[in-house]
């Protein structure tokens, strides 16, 4: 596996792959790999000739009071795991190599950033859309692979790629979970042992809502109230940042469920803000 830190050198390598006719897949990450990241890399390994992974803790997607400095990092371990997963190139640039001091260009997809995480993280999706568009310009991949845990991010990047005619297929892959249901996240390391015991209730709460919808409940207000009750009962002290029912493609709120609907939540437990989601009425 080659490790490249210089964006121009990475772009040269990507151009050479393209010229050779190879299909390429990019897995954009912020590092501190877990099974979720590795499952994306393995999928890429099986579906493309050449696999690029980017590892970049993107400063522009963190708000001023967020965890940019505390975000977990371990480049040596990540490089070893990426190599084991069959990655060809690990692109790990310095922030100053990506963002010039007078960087002035931003990519925004405002309608998809209005709700869910966008409501409490106002600059987040502008940072995500900008860095992913930079990475796609550098790597020019046939495919880019993302996890469905960040469903809103995936929907927004799909729209960005479509609107900007970016010739990369945006692939979403299923959430990888611990045996007790907790969605894997680099931020799970923020949980204390006691919080870690409680955290699977986020997924259990989402599954409870899925069961109510399955049994015929169609009112988003009733489902939201049921989720709030579930969390209050099972994780006292947790704060539900949001639990929303939205259209899975345009991320607009749904009031009465009539077709496939995304149930998505962010819950704060101690220092961790954890996401989960599921698709309700997938076959409707
Ligand atoms: O999902 C992430 O880890 C990040 O938001 C991404 C897509 C790598 C952009 O920094």
PDB file of C-alpha atoms and ligand atoms in Angstrom:
ATOM      1  CA  UNK A   1       0.000   0.000   0.000  1.00  0.00           C
ATOM      2  CA  UNK A   2       1.251   3.443  -0.918  1.00  0.00           C
ATOM      3  CA  UNK A   3       0.738   6.337   1.522  1.00  0.00           C
ATOM      4  CA  UNK A   4       0.460   9.699  -0.212  1.00  0.00           C
ATOM      5  CA  UNK A   5       0.248  13.027   1.600  1.00  0.00           C
ATOM      6  CA  UNK A   6       0.608  15.454  -1.305  1.00  0.00           C
ATOM      7  CA  UNK A   7      -2.717  16.196  -3.096  1.00  0.00           C
ATOM      8  CA  UNK A   8      -1.021  16.730  -6.469  1.00  0.00           C
ATOM      9  CA  UNK A   9       0.850  13.427  -6.218  1.00  0.00           C
ATOM     10  CA  UNK A  10      -2.442  11.714  -5.342  1.00  0.00           C
ATOM     11  CA  UNK A  11      -4.156  13.306  -8.327  1.00  0.00           C
ATOM     12  CA  UNK A  12      -1.310  12.179 -10.622  1.00  0.00           C
ATOM     13  CA  UNK A  13      -1.676   8.616  -9.383  1.00  0.00           C
ATOM     14  CA  UNK A  14      -5.465   8.758  -9.860  1.00  0.00           C
ATOM     15  CA  UNK A  15      -5.057  10.143 -13.391  1.00  0.00           C
ATOM     16  CA  UNK A  16      -2.663   7.317 -14.242  1.00  0.00           C
ATOM     17  CA  UNK A  17      -5.174   4.728 -12.966  1.00  0.00           C
ATOM     18  CA  UNK A  18      -7.915   6.304 -15.027  1.00  0.00           C
ATOM     19  CA  UNK A  19      -5.747   6.415 -18.146  1.00  0.00           C
ATOM     20  CA  UNK A  20      -4.972   2.715 -17.712  1.00  0.00           C
ATOM     21  CA  UNK A  21      -8.707   1.947 -17.820  1.00  0.00           C
ATOM     22  CA  UNK A  22      -8.862   0.669 -14.224  1.00  0.00           C
ATOM     23  CA  UNK A  23     -12.096   1.086 -12.254  1.00  0.00           C
ATOM     24  CA  UNK A  24     -11.335   2.915  -9.036  1.00  0.00           C
ATOM     25  CA  UNK A  25     -13.178   3.260  -5.739  1.00  0.00           C
ATOM     26  CA  UNK A  26     -12.612   5.962  -3.131  1.00  0.00           C
ATOM     27  CA  UNK A  27     -13.559   5.455   0.513  1.00  0.00           C
ATOM     28  CA  UNK A  28     -13.478   8.890   2.186  1.00  0.00           C
ATOM     29  CA  UNK A  29     -12.865   8.673   5.946  1.00  0.00           C
ATOM     30  CA  UNK A  30     -11.751  10.662   8.956  1.00  0.00           C
ATOM     31  CA  UNK A  31      -9.714   7.706  10.227  1.00  0.00           C
ATOM     32  CA  UNK A  32      -9.698   5.823  13.542  1.00  0.00           C
ATOM     33  CA  UNK A  33     -10.958   2.827  11.631  1.00  0.00           C
ATOM     34  CA  UNK A  34     -13.519   0.375  12.949  1.00  0.00           C
ATOM     35  CA  UNK A  35     -15.363  -2.502  11.279  1.00  0.00           C
ATOM     36  CA  UNK A  36     -17.729  -0.013   9.617  1.00  0.00           C
ATOM     37  CA  UNK A  37     -14.861   1.620   7.692  1.00  0.00           C
ATOM     38  CA  UNK A  38     -13.258  -1.751   7.003  1.00  0.00           C
ATOM     39  CA  UNK A  39     -16.513  -3.111   5.553  1.00  0.00           C
ATOM     40  CA  UNK A  40     -16.527  -0.177   3.080  1.00  0.00           C
ATOM     41  CA  UNK A  41     -12.902  -0.889   2.136  1.00  0.00           C
ATOM     42  CA  UNK A  42     -13.609  -4.592   1.639  1.00  0.00           C
ATOM     43  CA  UNK A  43     -16.623  -3.797  -0.542  1.00  0.00           C
ATOM     44  CA  UNK A  44     -14.422  -1.452  -2.593  1.00  0.00           C
ATOM     45  CA  UNK A  45     -11.739  -4.159  -2.836  1.00  0.00           C
ATOM     46  CA  UNK A  46     -14.287  -6.571  -4.298  1.00  0.00           C
ATOM     47  CA  UNK A  47     -15.838  -4.097  -6.695  1.00  0.00           C
ATOM     48  CA  UNK A  48     -12.989  -2.017  -8.108  1.00  0.00           C
ATOM     49  CA  UNK A  49      -9.555  -2.634  -9.598  1.00  0.00           C
ATOM     50  CA  UNK A  50      -7.898   0.037  -7.480  1.00  0.00           C
ATOM     51  CA  UNK A  51      -8.937   1.169  -3.996  1.00  0.00           C
ATOM     52  CA  UNK A  52      -8.180   4.627  -2.613  1.00  0.00           C
ATOM     53  CA  UNK A  53      -8.897   5.532   0.998  1.00  0.00           C
ATOM     54  CA  UNK A  54      -8.652   9.117   2.165  1.00  0.00           C
ATOM     55  CA  UNK A  55      -7.935   9.801   5.818  1.00  0.00           C
ATOM     56  CA  UNK A  56      -8.535  13.431   6.676  1.00  0.00           C
ATOM     57  CA  UNK A  57     -10.100  14.911   9.799  1.00  0.00           C
ATOM     58  CA  UNK A  58     -11.753  17.713   7.888  1.00  0.00           C
ATOM     59  CA  UNK A  59     -11.657  20.894  10.006  1.00  0.00           C
ATOM     60  CA  UNK A  60     -14.354  22.728   8.029  1.00  0.00           C
ATOM     61  CA  UNK A  61     -17.107  20.284   9.002  1.00  0.00           C
ATOM     62  CA  UNK A  62     -16.632  20.899  12.742  1.00  0.00           C
ATOM     63  CA  UNK A  63     -18.335  23.847  14.429  1.00  0.00           C
ATOM     64  CA  UNK A  64     -16.335  26.114  16.776  1.00  0.00           C
ATOM     65  CA  UNK A  65     -17.504  24.243  19.916  1.00  0.00           C
ATOM     66  CA  UNK A  66     -17.210  20.747  18.471  1.00  0.00           C
ATOM     67  CA  UNK A  67     -14.667  17.957  18.937  1.00  0.00           C
ATOM     68  CA  UNK A  68     -12.104  18.687  16.156  1.00  0.00           C
ATOM     69  CA  UNK A  69      -9.115  18.639  18.541  1.00  0.00           C
ATOM     70  CA  UNK A  70     -10.395  15.694  20.588  1.00  0.00           C
ATOM     71  CA  UNK A  71     -11.376  13.619  17.533  1.00  0.00           C
ATOM     72  CA  UNK A  72      -9.534  10.272  17.893  1.00  0.00           C
ATOM     73  CA  UNK A  73      -6.528   9.755  15.610  1.00  0.00           C
ATOM     74  CA  UNK A  74      -4.115   6.818  15.093  1.00  0.00           C
ATOM     75  CA  UNK A  75      -2.443   6.934  11.688  1.00  0.00           C
ATOM     76  CA  UNK A  76      -0.104   3.963  12.224  1.00  0.00           C
ATOM     77  CA  UNK A  77      -2.893   1.615  13.253  1.00  0.00           C
ATOM     78  CA  UNK A  78      -5.155   2.925  10.458  1.00  0.00           C
ATOM     79  CA  UNK A  79      -2.423   2.368   7.858  1.00  0.00           C
ATOM     80  CA  UNK A  80      -1.964  -1.209   9.036  1.00  0.00           C
ATOM     81  CA  UNK A  81      -5.710  -1.941   8.954  1.00  0.00           C
ATOM     82  CA  UNK A  82      -6.129  -0.355   5.514  1.00  0.00           C
ATOM     83  CA  UNK A  83      -3.275  -2.423   4.152  1.00  0.00           C
ATOM     84  CA  UNK A  84      -4.835  -5.585   5.592  1.00  0.00           C
ATOM     85  CA  UNK A  85      -8.132  -4.680   3.915  1.00  0.00           C
ATOM     86  CA  UNK A  86      -6.371  -4.603   0.551  1.00  0.00           C
ATOM     87  CA  UNK A  87      -6.279  -0.828   0.031  1.00  0.00           C
ATOM     88  CA  UNK A  88      -3.881   0.328  -2.707  1.00  0.00           C
ATOM     89  CA  UNK A  89      -3.429   3.976  -1.764  1.00  0.00           C
ATOM     90  CA  UNK A  90      -3.979   5.738   1.553  1.00  0.00           C
ATOM     91  CA  UNK A  91      -4.250   9.489   0.999  1.00  0.00           C
ATOM     92  CA  UNK A  92      -3.535  11.289   4.287  1.00  0.00           C
ATOM     93  CA  UNK A  93      -2.926  14.982   3.618  1.00  0.00           C
ATOM     94  CA  UNK A  94      -2.172  17.781   6.047  1.00  0.00           C
ATOM     95  CA  UNK A  95      -5.046  20.295   6.409  1.00  0.00           C
ATOM     96  CA  UNK A  96      -2.775  23.074   5.110  1.00  0.00           C
ATOM     97  CA  UNK A  97      -2.198  21.120   1.912  1.00  0.00           C
ATOM     98  CA  UNK A  98      -5.958  20.926   1.300  1.00  0.00           C
ATOM     99  CA  UNK A  99      -7.115  24.371   2.434  1.00  0.00           C
ATOM    100  CA  UNK A 100      -4.942  27.256   1.295  1.00  0.00           C
ATOM    101  CA  UNK A 101      -4.961  30.203   3.679  1.00  0.00           C
ATOM    102  CA  UNK A 102      -7.113  32.087   1.180  1.00  0.00           C
ATOM    103  CA  UNK A 103      -9.381  29.113   0.351  1.00  0.00           C
ATOM    104  CA  UNK A 104     -12.593  30.690  -0.897  1.00  0.00           C
ATOM    105  CA  UNK A 105     -14.721  28.019  -2.586  1.00  0.00           C
ATOM    106  CA  UNK A 106     -17.584  26.216  -0.868  1.00  0.00           C
ATOM    107  CA  UNK A 107     -20.118  23.648  -1.977  1.00  0.00           C
ATOM    108  CA  UNK A 108     -23.565  23.848  -0.389  1.00  0.00           C
ATOM    109  CA  UNK A 109     -26.682  21.722  -0.719  1.00  0.00           C
ATOM    110  CA  UNK A 110     -28.939  23.764   1.563  1.00  0.00           C
ATOM    111  CA  UNK A 111     -32.287  21.986   1.182  1.00  0.00           C
ATOM    112  CA  UNK A 112     -30.782  18.640   2.204  1.00  0.00           C
ATOM    113  CA  UNK A 113     -28.882  20.241   5.096  1.00  0.00           C
ATOM    114  CA  UNK A 114     -31.911  21.938   6.699  1.00  0.00           C
ATOM    115  CA  UNK A 115     -33.066  19.153   9.000  1.00  0.00           C
ATOM    116  CA  UNK A 116     -31.613  16.352  11.186  1.00  0.00           C
ATOM    117  CA  UNK A 117     -27.886  16.983  11.818  1.00  0.00           C
ATOM    118  CA  UNK A 118     -27.924  20.195   9.777  1.00  0.00           C
ATOM    119  CA  UNK A 119     -30.326  21.841  12.239  1.00  0.00           C
ATOM    120  CA  UNK A 120     -27.886  21.655  15.172  1.00  0.00           C
ATOM    121  CA  UNK A 121     -24.629  21.711  13.131  1.00  0.00           C
ATOM    122  CA  UNK A 122     -25.021  24.752  10.856  1.00  0.00           C
ATOM    123  CA  UNK A 123     -21.624  24.595   9.073  1.00  0.00           C
ATOM    124  CA  UNK A 124     -21.278  20.809   9.040  1.00  0.00           C
ATOM    125  CA  UNK A 125     -22.683  19.883   5.635  1.00  0.00           C
ATOM    126  CA  UNK A 126     -21.027  22.778   3.836  1.00  0.00           C
ATOM    127  CA  UNK A 127     -17.723  21.372   5.113  1.00  0.00           C
ATOM    128  CA  UNK A 128     -18.667  17.812   4.124  1.00  0.00           C
ATOM    129  CA  UNK A 129     -19.846  18.745   0.606  1.00  0.00           C
ATOM    130  CA  UNK A 130     -16.746  20.876   0.048  1.00  0.00           C
ATOM    131  CA  UNK A 131     -14.216  18.269   1.190  1.00  0.00           C
ATOM    132  CA  UNK A 132     -15.924  15.423  -0.644  1.00  0.00           C
ATOM    133  CA  UNK A 133     -16.046  17.472  -3.808  1.00  0.00           C
ATOM    134  CA  UNK A 134     -12.301  18.238  -3.395  1.00  0.00           C
ATOM    135  CA  UNK A 135     -11.587  14.521  -2.845  1.00  0.00           C
ATOM    136  CA  UNK A 136     -13.639  13.555  -5.904  1.00  0.00           C
ATOM    137  CA  UNK A 137     -11.712  16.074  -8.000  1.00  0.00           C
ATOM    138  CA  UNK A 138      -8.432  14.619  -6.762  1.00  0.00           C
ATOM    139  CA  UNK A 139      -9.319  10.924  -7.047  1.00  0.00           C
ATOM    140  CA  UNK A 140     -11.771  11.035 -10.004  1.00  0.00           C
ATOM    141  CA  UNK A 141     -13.046   7.635  -8.851  1.00  0.00           C
ATOM    142  CA  UNK A 142     -15.556   5.443 -10.652  1.00  0.00           C
ATOM    143  CA  UNK A 143     -17.264   4.943  -7.268  1.00  0.00           C
ATOM    144  CA  UNK A 144     -17.200   6.572  -3.844  1.00  0.00           C
ATOM    145  CA  UNK A 145     -18.357   4.497  -0.885  1.00  0.00           C
ATOM    146  CA  UNK A 146     -20.077   5.814   2.268  1.00  0.00           C
ATOM    147  CA  UNK A 147     -21.782   4.275   5.295  1.00  0.00           C
ATOM    148  CA  UNK A 148     -25.539   4.580   5.784  1.00  0.00           C
ATOM    149  CA  UNK A 149     -25.098   5.551   9.436  1.00  0.00           C
ATOM    150  CA  UNK A 150     -24.695   9.085   8.073  1.00  0.00           C
ATOM    151  CA  UNK A 151     -27.748   8.719   5.842  1.00  0.00           C
ATOM    152  CA  UNK A 152     -28.289  12.468   5.490  1.00  0.00           C
ATOM    153  CA  UNK A 153     -24.664  12.898   4.370  1.00  0.00           C
ATOM    154  CA  UNK A 154     -25.109  10.118   1.809  1.00  0.00           C
ATOM    155  CA  UNK A 155     -28.346  11.618   0.418  1.00  0.00           C
ATOM    156  CA  UNK A 156     -26.772  15.068   0.257  1.00  0.00           C
ATOM    157  CA  UNK A 157     -23.635  13.799  -1.523  1.00  0.00           C
ATOM    158  CA  UNK A 158     -25.786  11.880  -4.022  1.00  0.00           C
ATOM    159  CA  UNK A 159     -27.620  15.097  -4.807  1.00  0.00           C
ATOM    160  CA  UNK A 160     -24.350  17.033  -5.062  1.00  0.00           C
ATOM    161  CA  UNK A 161     -22.874  14.479  -7.483  1.00  0.00           C
ATOM    162  CA  UNK A 162     -26.028  14.538  -9.582  1.00  0.00           C
ATOM    163  CA  UNK A 163     -26.371  18.327  -9.653  1.00  0.00           C
ATOM    164  CA  UNK A 164     -22.692  18.894 -10.488  1.00  0.00           C
ATOM    165  CA  UNK A 165     -22.556  16.056 -13.072  1.00  0.00           C
ATOM    166  CA  UNK A 166     -19.714  14.413 -11.152  1.00  0.00           C
ATOM    167  CA  UNK A 167     -19.062  11.117 -12.964  1.00  0.00           C
ATOM    168  CA  UNK A 168     -18.741   9.056  -9.783  1.00  0.00           C
ATOM    169  CA  UNK A 169     -21.321   6.572  -8.579  1.00  0.00           C
ATOM    170  CA  UNK A 170     -22.172   7.270  -4.924  1.00  0.00           C
ATOM    171  CA  UNK A 171     -22.554   3.967  -3.083  1.00  0.00           C
ATOM    172  CA  UNK A 172     -24.228   3.587   0.337  1.00  0.00           C
ATOM    173  CA  UNK A 173     -23.448   0.545   2.487  1.00  0.00           C
ATOM    174  CA  UNK A 174     -25.352  -0.804   5.527  1.00  0.00           C
ATOM    175  CA  UNK A 175     -24.608   0.219   9.113  1.00  0.00           C
ATOM    176  CA  UNK A 176     -22.237  -2.141  10.916  1.00  0.00           C
ATOM    177  CA  UNK A 177     -23.234  -2.778  14.547  1.00  0.00           C
ATOM    178  CA  UNK A 178     -21.834  -4.246  17.728  1.00  0.00           C
ATOM    179  CA  UNK A 179     -23.448  -7.530  18.817  1.00  0.00           C
ATOM    180  CA  UNK A 180     -25.762  -5.525  21.135  1.00  0.00           C
ATOM    181  CA  UNK A 181     -26.972  -3.279  18.280  1.00  0.00           C
ATOM    182  CA  UNK A 182     -24.895  -0.152  18.913  1.00  0.00           C
ATOM    183  CA  UNK A 183     -23.916   1.381  15.563  1.00  0.00           C
ATOM    184  CA  UNK A 184     -20.134   1.487  15.183  1.00  0.00           C
ATOM    185  CA  UNK A 185     -18.705   4.997  15.355  1.00  0.00           C
ATOM    186  CA  UNK A 186     -15.264   6.452  16.015  1.00  0.00           C
ATOM    187  CA  UNK A 187     -17.022   8.563  18.660  1.00  0.00           C
ATOM    188  CA  UNK A 188     -18.038   5.482  20.697  1.00  0.00           C
ATOM    189  CA  UNK A 189     -14.621   5.848  22.414  1.00  0.00           C
ATOM    190  CA  UNK A 190     -16.044   8.885  24.243  1.00  0.00           C
ATOM    191  CA  UNK A 191     -18.479   6.637  26.180  1.00  0.00           C
ATOM    192  CA  UNK A 192     -17.707   5.708  29.773  1.00  0.00           C
ATOM    193  CA  UNK A 193     -18.258   1.995  30.606  1.00  0.00           C
ATOM    194  CA  UNK A 194     -21.657   2.829  32.114  1.00  0.00           C
ATOM    195  CA  UNK A 195     -22.697   4.938  29.114  1.00  0.00           C
ATOM    196  CA  UNK A 196     -21.523   2.151  26.796  1.00  0.00           C
ATOM    197  CA  UNK A 197     -23.973  -0.185  28.591  1.00  0.00           C
ATOM    198  CA  UNK A 198     -26.832   2.239  27.974  1.00  0.00           C
ATOM    199  CA  UNK A 199     -25.963   3.219  24.396  1.00  0.00           C
ATOM    200  CA  UNK A 200     -27.540   0.146  22.658  1.00  0.00           C
ATOM    201  CA  UNK A 201     -30.912   1.537  23.756  1.00  0.00           C
ATOM    202  CA  UNK A 202     -30.604   4.105  20.976  1.00  0.00           C
ATOM    203  CA  UNK A 203     -30.934   1.315  18.427  1.00  0.00           C
ATOM    204  CA  UNK A 204     -33.516  -0.504  20.543  1.00  0.00           C
ATOM    205  CA  UNK A 205     -35.553   2.729  20.596  1.00  0.00           C
ATOM    206  CA  UNK A 206     -35.337   3.011  16.803  1.00  0.00           C
ATOM    207  CA  UNK A 207     -36.367  -0.654  16.478  1.00  0.00           C
ATOM    208  CA  UNK A 208     -39.299   0.013  18.835  1.00  0.00           C
ATOM    209  CA  UNK A 209     -40.477   2.766  16.488  1.00  0.00           C
ATOM    210  CA  UNK A 210     -40.011   0.473  13.478  1.00  0.00           C
ATOM    211  CA  UNK A 211     -42.230  -2.116  15.207  1.00  0.00           C
ATOM    212  CA  UNK A 212     -44.937   0.511  15.869  1.00  0.00           C
ATOM    213  CA  UNK A 213     -44.847   1.594  12.202  1.00  0.00           C
ATOM    214  CA  UNK A 214     -44.939  -2.046  11.138  1.00  0.00           C
ATOM    215  CA  UNK A 215     -48.020  -2.526  13.348  1.00  0.00           C
ATOM    216  CA  UNK A 216     -49.807   0.341  11.569  1.00  0.00           C
ATOM    217  CA  UNK A 217     -48.876   3.592  13.348  1.00  0.00           C
ATOM    218  CA  UNK A 218     -48.649   6.266  10.620  1.00  0.00           C
ATOM    219  CA  UNK A 219     -48.469   9.475  12.638  1.00  0.00           C
ATOM    220  CA  UNK A 220     -44.962  10.977  12.804  1.00  0.00           C
ATOM    221  CA  UNK A 221     -45.962  12.920  15.931  1.00  0.00           C
ATOM    222  CA  UNK A 222     -46.999   9.704  17.719  1.00  0.00           C
ATOM    223  CA  UNK A 223     -43.768   7.926  16.665  1.00  0.00           C
ATOM    224  CA  UNK A 224     -41.630  10.866  17.834  1.00  0.00           C
ATOM    225  CA  UNK A 225     -43.362  10.929  21.198  1.00  0.00           C
ATOM    226  CA  UNK A 226     -42.892   7.168  21.571  1.00  0.00           C
ATOM    227  CA  UNK A 227     -39.148   7.504  20.867  1.00  0.00           C
ATOM    228  CA  UNK A 228     -38.752  10.335  23.378  1.00  0.00           C
ATOM    229  CA  UNK A 229     -40.546   8.213  26.013  1.00  0.00           C
ATOM    230  CA  UNK A 230     -38.393   5.193  25.234  1.00  0.00           C
ATOM    231  CA  UNK A 231     -35.118   7.106  25.632  1.00  0.00           C
ATOM    232  CA  UNK A 232     -36.291   8.921  28.789  1.00  0.00           C
ATOM    233  CA  UNK A 233     -37.135   5.539  30.329  1.00  0.00           C
ATOM    234  CA  UNK A 234     -34.052   3.592  29.234  1.00  0.00           C
ATOM    235  CA  UNK A 235     -31.228   6.157  29.147  1.00  0.00           C
ATOM    236  CA  UNK A 236     -31.957   8.674  31.889  1.00  0.00           C
ATOM    237  CA  UNK A 237     -29.698  11.695  31.396  1.00  0.00           C
ATOM    238  CA  UNK A 238     -29.427  11.252  27.615  1.00  0.00           C
ATOM    239  CA  UNK A 239     -30.504  14.153  25.455  1.00  0.00           C
ATOM    240  CA  UNK A 240     -32.302  13.491  22.186  1.00  0.00           C
ATOM    241  CA  UNK A 241     -30.812  16.057  19.794  1.00  0.00           C
ATOM    242  CA  UNK A 242     -33.437  14.989  17.262  1.00  0.00           C
ATOM    243  CA  UNK A 243     -35.608  12.095  16.251  1.00  0.00           C
ATOM    244  CA  UNK A 244     -37.226  12.797  12.902  1.00  0.00           C
ATOM    245  CA  UNK A 245     -39.190  11.071  10.185  1.00  0.00           C
ATOM    246  CA  UNK A 246     -38.067  12.300   6.764  1.00  0.00           C
ATOM    247  CA  UNK A 247     -38.208  11.374   3.105  1.00  0.00           C
ATOM    248  CA  UNK A 248     -35.126   9.187   2.493  1.00  0.00           C
ATOM    249  CA  UNK A 249     -34.004  11.045  -0.650  1.00  0.00           C
ATOM    250  CA  UNK A 250     -34.818  14.719  -0.046  1.00  0.00           C
ATOM    251  CA  UNK A 251     -34.594  14.680   3.798  1.00  0.00           C
ATOM    252  CA  UNK A 252     -37.811  16.710   4.167  1.00  0.00           C
ATOM    253  CA  UNK A 253     -40.067  16.024   7.182  1.00  0.00           C
ATOM    254  CA  UNK A 254     -42.908  13.562   6.768  1.00  0.00           C
ATOM    255  CA  UNK A 255     -46.061  14.030   8.870  1.00  0.00           C
ATOM    256  CA  UNK A 256     -48.072  10.979   7.881  1.00  0.00           C
ATOM    257  CA  UNK A 257     -46.173   7.940   6.707  1.00  0.00           C
ATOM    258  CA  UNK A 258     -47.385   6.818   3.291  1.00  0.00           C
ATOM    259  CA  UNK A 259     -44.224   5.300   1.780  1.00  0.00           C
ATOM    260  CA  UNK A 260     -40.590   4.574   2.579  1.00  0.00           C
ATOM    261  CA  UNK A 261     -39.570   6.922   5.397  1.00  0.00           C
ATOM    262  CA  UNK A 262     -36.276   7.387   7.174  1.00  0.00           C
ATOM    263  CA  UNK A 263     -36.389   7.401  10.975  1.00  0.00           C
ATOM    264  CA  UNK A 264     -33.185   9.125  12.073  1.00  0.00           C
ATOM    265  CA  UNK A 265     -31.859  10.197  15.438  1.00  0.00           C
ATOM    266  CA  UNK A 266     -28.903  11.798  17.175  1.00  0.00           C
ATOM    267  CA  UNK A 267     -28.680  11.223  20.910  1.00  0.00           C
ATOM    268  CA  UNK A 268     -26.173  12.765  23.290  1.00  0.00           C
ATOM    269  CA  UNK A 269     -24.905  10.484  26.031  1.00  0.00           C
ATOM    270  CA  UNK A 270     -22.237  12.225  28.088  1.00  0.00           C
ATOM    271  CA  UNK A 271     -19.584  13.529  25.684  1.00  0.00           C
ATOM    272  CA  UNK A 272     -20.745  11.401  22.755  1.00  0.00           C
ATOM    273  CA  UNK A 273     -23.318  12.410  20.154  1.00  0.00           C
ATOM    274  CA  UNK A 274     -24.400   9.177  18.498  1.00  0.00           C
ATOM    275  CA  UNK A 275     -26.390   8.629  15.317  1.00  0.00           C
ATOM    276  CA  UNK A 276     -28.684   5.841  14.234  1.00  0.00           C
ATOM    277  CA  UNK A 277     -31.370   5.380  11.626  1.00  0.00           C
ATOM    278  CA  UNK A 278     -33.574   2.870   9.882  1.00  0.00           C
ATOM    279  CA  UNK A 279     -35.818   2.844   6.855  1.00  0.00           C
ATOM    280  CA  UNK A 280     -39.509   2.396   7.749  1.00  0.00           C
ATOM    281  CA  UNK A 281     -42.056   0.953   5.298  1.00  0.00           C
ATOM    282  CA  UNK A 282     -39.206   0.064   2.951  1.00  0.00           C
ATOM    283  CA  UNK A 283     -41.545  -1.913   0.678  1.00  0.00           C
ATOM    284  CA  UNK A 284     -44.487   0.519   0.718  1.00  0.00           C
TER     285      UNK A 284
HETATM  286  O1  LIG B   1     -18.311  10.453   7.109  1.00  0.00           O
HETATM  287  C1  LIG B   1     -17.186  10.960   7.311  1.00  0.00           C
HETATM  288  O2  LIG B   1     -16.311  10.359   7.920  1.00  0.00           O
HETATM  289  C2  LIG B   1     -16.881  12.353   6.798  1.00  0.00           C
HETATM  290  O3  LIG B   1     -17.983  13.184   6.926  1.00  0.00           O
HETATM  291  C3  LIG B   1     -16.343  12.381   5.354  1.00  0.00           C
HETATM  292  C4  LIG B   1     -17.364  11.860   4.362  1.00  0.00           C
HETATM  293  C5  LIG B   1     -15.079  11.542   5.278  1.00  0.00           C
HETATM  294  C6  LIG B   1     -15.994  13.813   4.953  1.00  0.00           C
HETATM  295  O4  LIG B   1     -15.021  14.362   5.784  1.00  0.00           O
END
